[in-house]
């Protein structure tokens, strides 16, 4: 690709159409975007959060005979927070709604001109950049929660590094500002790749809460902030 522009943004292109992907990648690269390609089979079976780190946007382009792009999108969204664009060949509204429910930020139905694709990618990259550049700091009860860094600063100014799941859970409690968040809502929002909720998932939530309490509570057995509301859910508020 003989393009002289400097690459500022990074895009991951997941595809089962290598011929079309080459054209798309060439256009993006010549517009100043760094593009990496990944085979759809790898994305379905082995992709991890570490594989996605550093990418500003994911472009998912598949023929999608059996809805596999929706399956992949759901897995991606569970561990990736930047924009996901799906290019689909299916015009059925129910299919498109499923794609958005799986976590897609935008859906483009083929045939899509290369100019429109480039415009969409650039628009979503601008949106992602504006979010990263804005101050993403939540405050509650003398706690400060840095969303960009997944870091919580306690009232004693202790910095606590959070895992992705811990950060999602705590963010949900912070934005609800002392209100009770139901267990079902937490499971759907924190484990967004789950299509159904089982008792095992609720046990995973209990383990997550216990781990987070040990990180931020003075006494995890007598929590002052993260409260379990029996038969309802959880809330974040001081005693």
mmCIF file of C-alpha atoms in Angstrom:
data_model
loop_
_atom_site.group_PDB
_atom_site.id
_atom_site.type_symbol
_atom_site.label_atom_id
_atom_site.label_comp_id
_atom_site.label_asym_id
_atom_site.label_seq_id
_atom_site.Cartn_x
_atom_site.Cartn_y
_atom_site.Cartn_z
ATOM 1 C CA UNK A 1 0.000 0.000 0.000
ATOM 2 C CA UNK A 2 1.857 3.045 -1.237
ATOM 3 C CA UNK A 3 0.263 5.688 0.932
ATOM 4 C CA UNK A 4 2.251 8.480 2.485
ATOM 5 C CA UNK A 5 -0.195 9.695 5.147
ATOM 6 C CA UNK A 6 0.706 9.285 8.810
ATOM 7 C CA UNK A 7 -1.470 6.764 10.651
ATOM 8 C CA UNK A 8 -3.016 8.200 13.797
ATOM 9 C CA UNK A 9 -5.944 5.835 14.536
ATOM 10 C CA UNK A 10 -5.974 2.046 14.694
ATOM 11 C CA UNK A 11 -8.792 -0.068 13.272
ATOM 12 C CA UNK A 12 -9.234 -3.836 13.525
ATOM 13 C CA UNK A 13 -10.933 -5.326 10.465
ATOM 14 C CA UNK A 14 -12.526 -8.732 11.109
ATOM 15 C CA UNK A 15 -13.705 -10.393 7.931
ATOM 16 C CA UNK A 16 -14.461 -13.524 5.970
ATOM 17 C CA UNK A 17 -14.080 -11.641 2.663
ATOM 18 C CA UNK A 18 -10.355 -11.139 2.123
ATOM 19 C CA UNK A 19 -10.814 -9.742 -1.394
ATOM 20 C CA UNK A 20 -13.143 -6.978 -0.238
ATOM 21 C CA UNK A 21 -11.134 -6.423 2.934
ATOM 22 C CA UNK A 22 -8.034 -5.538 0.901
ATOM 23 C CA UNK A 23 -9.910 -2.740 -0.871
ATOM 24 C CA UNK A 24 -11.389 -1.422 2.356
ATOM 25 C CA UNK A 25 -8.081 -1.593 4.211
ATOM 26 C CA UNK A 26 -6.249 0.191 1.390
ATOM 27 C CA UNK A 27 -8.736 3.074 1.453
ATOM 28 C CA UNK A 28 -8.530 3.438 5.225
ATOM 29 C CA UNK A 29 -4.729 3.314 5.251
ATOM 30 C CA UNK A 30 -4.505 5.957 2.542
ATOM 31 C CA UNK A 31 -6.734 8.150 4.682
ATOM 32 C CA UNK A 32 -4.365 8.040 7.634
ATOM 33 C CA UNK A 33 -5.785 5.017 9.487
ATOM 34 C CA UNK A 34 -3.702 2.056 10.611
ATOM 35 C CA UNK A 35 -5.550 -1.183 9.768
ATOM 36 C CA UNK A 36 -4.971 -4.705 11.071
ATOM 37 C CA UNK A 37 -6.897 -7.665 9.644
ATOM 38 C CA UNK A 38 -8.155 -10.676 11.593
ATOM 39 C CA UNK A 39 -9.820 -13.835 10.289
ATOM 40 C CA UNK A 40 -13.381 -14.290 11.515
ATOM 41 C CA UNK A 41 -12.659 -17.810 12.776
ATOM 42 C CA UNK A 42 -10.024 -16.494 15.169
ATOM 43 C CA UNK A 43 -12.416 -13.797 16.372
ATOM 44 C CA UNK A 44 -15.089 -16.418 17.070
ATOM 45 C CA UNK A 45 -12.898 -18.754 19.098
ATOM 46 C CA UNK A 46 -9.761 -17.201 20.538
ATOM 47 C CA UNK A 47 -10.011 -13.427 20.734
ATOM 48 C CA UNK A 48 -9.272 -11.822 24.106
ATOM 49 C CA UNK A 49 -9.215 -8.354 25.639
ATOM 50 C CA UNK A 50 -5.441 -8.301 25.148
ATOM 51 C CA UNK A 51 -5.933 -8.805 21.391
ATOM 52 C CA UNK A 52 -8.238 -5.779 21.255
ATOM 53 C CA UNK A 53 -6.107 -3.411 23.285
ATOM 54 C CA UNK A 54 -5.031 -0.295 21.404
ATOM 55 C CA UNK A 55 -7.681 -0.400 18.678
ATOM 56 C CA UNK A 56 -9.836 2.712 18.329
ATOM 57 C CA UNK A 57 -12.564 0.975 16.308
ATOM 58 C CA UNK A 58 -13.568 -2.494 15.116
ATOM 59 C CA UNK A 59 -14.982 -3.044 11.645
ATOM 60 C CA UNK A 60 -16.816 -6.362 11.322
ATOM 61 C CA UNK A 61 -17.413 -7.350 7.693
ATOM 62 C CA UNK A 62 -18.880 -10.791 7.094
ATOM 63 C CA UNK A 63 -21.219 -12.528 4.669
ATOM 64 C CA UNK A 64 -23.051 -13.833 7.746
ATOM 65 C CA UNK A 65 -24.927 -16.887 6.534
ATOM 66 C CA UNK A 66 -25.815 -17.957 10.107
ATOM 67 C CA UNK A 67 -25.690 -14.743 12.110
ATOM 68 C CA UNK A 68 -22.082 -15.278 13.128
ATOM 69 C CA UNK A 69 -21.324 -11.543 12.992
ATOM 70 C CA UNK A 70 -23.848 -11.027 15.797
ATOM 71 C CA UNK A 71 -22.212 -13.785 17.826
ATOM 72 C CA UNK A 72 -18.782 -12.201 17.329
ATOM 73 C CA UNK A 73 -20.093 -8.712 18.096
ATOM 74 C CA UNK A 74 -21.547 -9.918 21.384
ATOM 75 C CA UNK A 75 -18.204 -11.433 22.381
ATOM 76 C CA UNK A 76 -16.344 -8.286 21.370
ATOM 77 C CA UNK A 77 -18.663 -5.966 23.266
ATOM 78 C CA UNK A 78 -18.166 -7.948 26.464
ATOM 79 C CA UNK A 79 -14.499 -6.886 26.519
ATOM 80 C CA UNK A 80 -14.260 -3.835 24.252
ATOM 81 C CA UNK A 81 -15.667 -0.323 24.811
ATOM 82 C CA UNK A 82 -14.814 1.567 21.607
ATOM 83 C CA UNK A 83 -17.057 1.714 18.506
ATOM 84 C CA UNK A 84 -18.008 -1.426 16.575
ATOM 85 C CA UNK A 85 -19.340 -1.097 13.027
ATOM 86 C CA UNK A 86 -20.929 -4.127 11.349
ATOM 87 C CA UNK A 87 -21.227 -4.424 7.579
ATOM 88 C CA UNK A 88 -24.062 -6.823 6.788
ATOM 89 C CA UNK A 89 -25.752 -8.310 3.746
ATOM 90 C CA UNK A 90 -29.025 -8.891 5.588
ATOM 91 C CA UNK A 91 -31.625 -6.129 5.188
ATOM 92 C CA UNK A 92 -34.210 -7.650 7.533
ATOM 93 C CA UNK A 93 -35.038 -5.224 10.336
ATOM 94 C CA UNK A 94 -35.116 -7.975 12.967
ATOM 95 C CA UNK A 95 -31.559 -8.940 12.082
ATOM 96 C CA UNK A 96 -30.386 -5.332 12.349
ATOM 97 C CA UNK A 97 -32.084 -4.924 15.723
ATOM 98 C CA UNK A 98 -30.313 -8.062 16.949
ATOM 99 C CA UNK A 99 -27.005 -6.556 15.831
ATOM 100 C CA UNK A 100 -27.611 -3.368 17.812
ATOM 101 C CA UNK A 101 -28.712 -5.402 20.832
ATOM 102 C CA UNK A 102 -25.452 -7.375 20.572
ATOM 103 C CA UNK A 103 -23.497 -4.147 20.986
ATOM 104 C CA UNK A 104 -22.982 -2.717 17.501
ATOM 105 C CA UNK A 105 -22.744 1.067 17.334
ATOM 106 C CA UNK A 106 -23.605 1.204 13.643
ATOM 107 C CA UNK A 107 -24.790 -1.190 10.920
ATOM 108 C CA UNK A 108 -24.162 -0.662 7.214
ATOM 109 C CA UNK A 109 -26.037 -2.800 4.707
ATOM 110 C CA UNK A 110 -24.146 -3.905 1.583
ATOM 111 C CA UNK A 111 -23.649 -2.685 -1.040
ATOM 112 C CA UNK A 112 -21.799 0.167 0.703
ATOM 113 C CA UNK A 113 -19.691 2.608 -1.242
ATOM 114 C CA UNK A 114 -16.099 2.921 -0.077
ATOM 115 C CA UNK A 115 -16.606 6.667 0.406
ATOM 116 C CA UNK A 116 -19.564 6.137 2.743
ATOM 117 C CA UNK A 117 -17.644 3.483 4.673
ATOM 118 C CA UNK A 118 -14.694 5.843 5.119
ATOM 119 C CA UNK A 119 -16.992 8.679 6.246
ATOM 120 C CA UNK A 120 -18.661 6.414 8.823
ATOM 121 C CA UNK A 121 -15.334 5.167 10.190
ATOM 122 C CA UNK A 122 -13.948 8.696 10.468
ATOM 123 C CA UNK A 123 -17.110 9.925 12.204
ATOM 124 C CA UNK A 124 -16.992 7.152 14.805
ATOM 125 C CA UNK A 125 -13.266 7.683 15.343
ATOM 126 C CA UNK A 126 -13.963 11.359 16.087
ATOM 127 C CA UNK A 127 -16.647 10.318 18.577
ATOM 128 C CA UNK A 128 -14.283 7.872 20.284
ATOM 129 C CA UNK A 129 -11.499 10.459 20.428
ATOM 130 C CA UNK A 130 -13.779 13.088 21.988
ATOM 131 C CA UNK A 131 -14.793 10.620 24.705
ATOM 132 C CA UNK A 132 -11.191 9.742 25.491
ATOM 133 C CA UNK A 133 -10.168 13.394 25.614
ATOM 134 C CA UNK A 134 -13.013 14.421 27.914
ATOM 135 C CA UNK A 135 -12.699 14.236 31.677
ATOM 136 C CA UNK A 136 -14.186 10.888 32.647
ATOM 137 C CA UNK A 137 -14.224 11.246 36.415
ATOM 138 C CA UNK A 138 -17.200 10.308 38.559
ATOM 139 C CA UNK A 139 -17.446 11.325 42.195
ATOM 140 C CA UNK A 140 -19.582 9.878 44.971
ATOM 141 C CA UNK A 141 -19.230 10.038 48.747
ATOM 142 C CA UNK A 142 -15.591 11.240 48.534
ATOM 143 C CA UNK A 143 -14.688 8.450 46.108
ATOM 144 C CA UNK A 144 -13.359 9.434 42.677
ATOM 145 C CA UNK A 145 -13.753 6.969 39.827
ATOM 146 C CA UNK A 146 -11.548 7.453 36.748
ATOM 147 C CA UNK A 147 -13.361 5.649 33.935
ATOM 148 C CA UNK A 148 -10.553 5.977 31.415
ATOM 149 C CA UNK A 149 -8.046 4.302 33.719
ATOM 150 C CA UNK A 150 -10.467 1.945 35.510
ATOM 151 C CA UNK A 151 -9.082 3.411 38.720
ATOM 152 C CA UNK A 152 -10.860 4.231 41.965
ATOM 153 C CA UNK A 153 -9.455 6.789 44.410
ATOM 154 C CA UNK A 154 -10.722 6.228 47.944
ATOM 155 C CA UNK A 155 -11.486 9.000 50.495
ATOM 156 C CA UNK A 156 -8.029 8.251 51.944
ATOM 157 C CA UNK A 157 -6.472 8.971 48.494
ATOM 158 C CA UNK A 158 -5.571 5.321 47.971
ATOM 159 C CA UNK A 159 -5.542 4.391 44.285
ATOM 160 C CA UNK A 160 -7.236 1.083 43.503
ATOM 161 C CA UNK A 161 -6.857 -0.527 40.084
ATOM 162 C CA UNK A 162 -10.021 -2.274 38.919
ATOM 163 C CA UNK A 163 -10.570 -5.120 36.497
ATOM 164 C CA UNK A 164 -12.944 -4.615 33.552
ATOM 165 C CA UNK A 165 -15.794 -6.387 35.318
ATOM 166 C CA UNK A 166 -15.182 -4.509 38.569
ATOM 167 C CA UNK A 167 -15.138 -1.189 36.705
ATOM 168 C CA UNK A 168 -18.390 -1.960 34.877
ATOM 169 C CA UNK A 169 -20.120 -3.000 38.083
ATOM 170 C CA UNK A 170 -18.916 0.037 40.035
ATOM 171 C CA UNK A 171 -19.760 2.409 37.197
ATOM 172 C CA UNK A 172 -23.318 1.082 37.205
ATOM 173 C CA UNK A 173 -23.637 1.735 40.949
ATOM 174 C CA UNK A 174 -22.027 5.189 40.708
ATOM 175 C CA UNK A 175 -24.342 6.502 38.007
ATOM 176 C CA UNK A 176 -27.367 5.306 39.990
ATOM 177 C CA UNK A 177 -26.202 7.437 42.935
ATOM 178 C CA UNK A 178 -27.352 5.414 45.940
ATOM 179 C CA UNK A 179 -30.356 3.832 44.225
ATOM 180 C CA UNK A 180 -30.768 0.057 44.150
ATOM 181 C CA UNK A 181 -29.632 -1.604 40.920
ATOM 182 C CA UNK A 182 -31.364 -4.927 40.371
ATOM 183 C CA UNK A 183 -29.373 -8.129 40.029
ATOM 184 C CA UNK A 184 -30.817 -8.813 36.572
ATOM 185 C CA UNK A 185 -29.791 -5.371 35.299
ATOM 186 C CA UNK A 186 -26.274 -5.851 36.666
ATOM 187 C CA UNK A 187 -25.930 -9.236 34.991
ATOM 188 C CA UNK A 188 -27.108 -7.828 31.670
ATOM 189 C CA UNK A 189 -24.859 -4.760 31.807
ATOM 190 C CA UNK A 190 -21.710 -6.238 33.353
ATOM 191 C CA UNK A 191 -21.792 -9.585 31.561
ATOM 192 C CA UNK A 192 -23.213 -8.279 28.290
ATOM 193 C CA UNK A 193 -22.277 -11.461 26.402
ATOM 194 C CA UNK A 194 -24.796 -13.496 28.397
ATOM 195 C CA UNK A 195 -27.965 -14.383 26.505
ATOM 196 C CA UNK A 196 -29.676 -15.870 29.545
ATOM 197 C CA UNK A 197 -29.266 -15.626 33.300
ATOM 198 C CA UNK A 198 -28.617 -18.678 35.442
ATOM 199 C CA UNK A 199 -27.850 -19.329 39.086
ATOM 200 C CA UNK A 200 -24.159 -19.703 38.194
ATOM 201 C CA UNK A 201 -24.108 -16.156 36.864
ATOM 202 C CA UNK A 202 -25.493 -14.854 40.145
ATOM 203 C CA UNK A 203 -22.775 -16.700 41.999
ATOM 204 C CA UNK A 204 -20.177 -15.041 39.751
ATOM 205 C CA UNK A 205 -21.675 -11.679 40.702
ATOM 206 C CA UNK A 206 -21.354 -12.508 44.410
ATOM 207 C CA UNK A 207 -17.692 -13.383 43.878
ATOM 208 C CA UNK A 208 -17.132 -10.111 42.019
ATOM 209 C CA UNK A 209 -18.741 -8.080 44.802
ATOM 210 C CA UNK A 210 -16.694 -9.884 47.456
ATOM 211 C CA UNK A 211 -13.476 -9.181 45.529
ATOM 212 C CA UNK A 212 -14.339 -5.510 45.090
ATOM 213 C CA UNK A 213 -15.235 -5.107 48.753
ATOM 214 C CA UNK A 214 -11.853 -6.492 49.742
ATOM 215 C CA UNK A 215 -10.254 -3.827 47.568
ATOM 216 C CA UNK A 216 -12.119 -0.751 48.779
ATOM 217 C CA UNK A 217 -13.846 -1.488 52.095
ATOM 218 C CA UNK A 218 -12.082 -1.206 55.436
ATOM 219 C CA UNK A 219 -13.843 -4.384 56.510
ATOM 220 C CA UNK A 220 -15.195 -6.467 53.646
ATOM 221 C CA UNK A 221 -17.350 -8.481 56.068
ATOM 222 C CA UNK A 222 -19.067 -5.307 57.299
ATOM 223 C CA UNK A 223 -19.229 -3.137 54.166
ATOM 224 C CA UNK A 224 -19.789 0.583 54.528
ATOM 225 C CA UNK A 225 -20.394 1.389 50.848
ATOM 226 C CA UNK A 226 -21.277 -1.589 48.619
ATOM 227 C CA UNK A 227 -24.544 -2.891 50.030
ATOM 228 C CA UNK A 228 -26.442 -6.044 49.165
ATOM 229 C CA UNK A 229 -30.191 -5.452 49.162
ATOM 230 C CA UNK A 230 -31.706 -8.871 49.705
ATOM 231 C CA UNK A 231 -33.885 -10.192 46.854
ATOM 232 C CA UNK A 232 -33.343 -6.893 44.975
ATOM 233 C CA UNK A 233 -29.771 -6.050 44.049
ATOM 234 C CA UNK A 234 -26.944 -3.719 45.114
ATOM 235 C CA UNK A 235 -26.363 -0.071 45.883
ATOM 236 C CA UNK A 236 -23.390 2.189 46.583
ATOM 237 C CA UNK A 237 -23.896 4.567 49.484
ATOM 238 C CA UNK A 238 -22.337 5.186 52.912
ATOM 239 C CA UNK A 239 -23.884 3.680 56.043
#
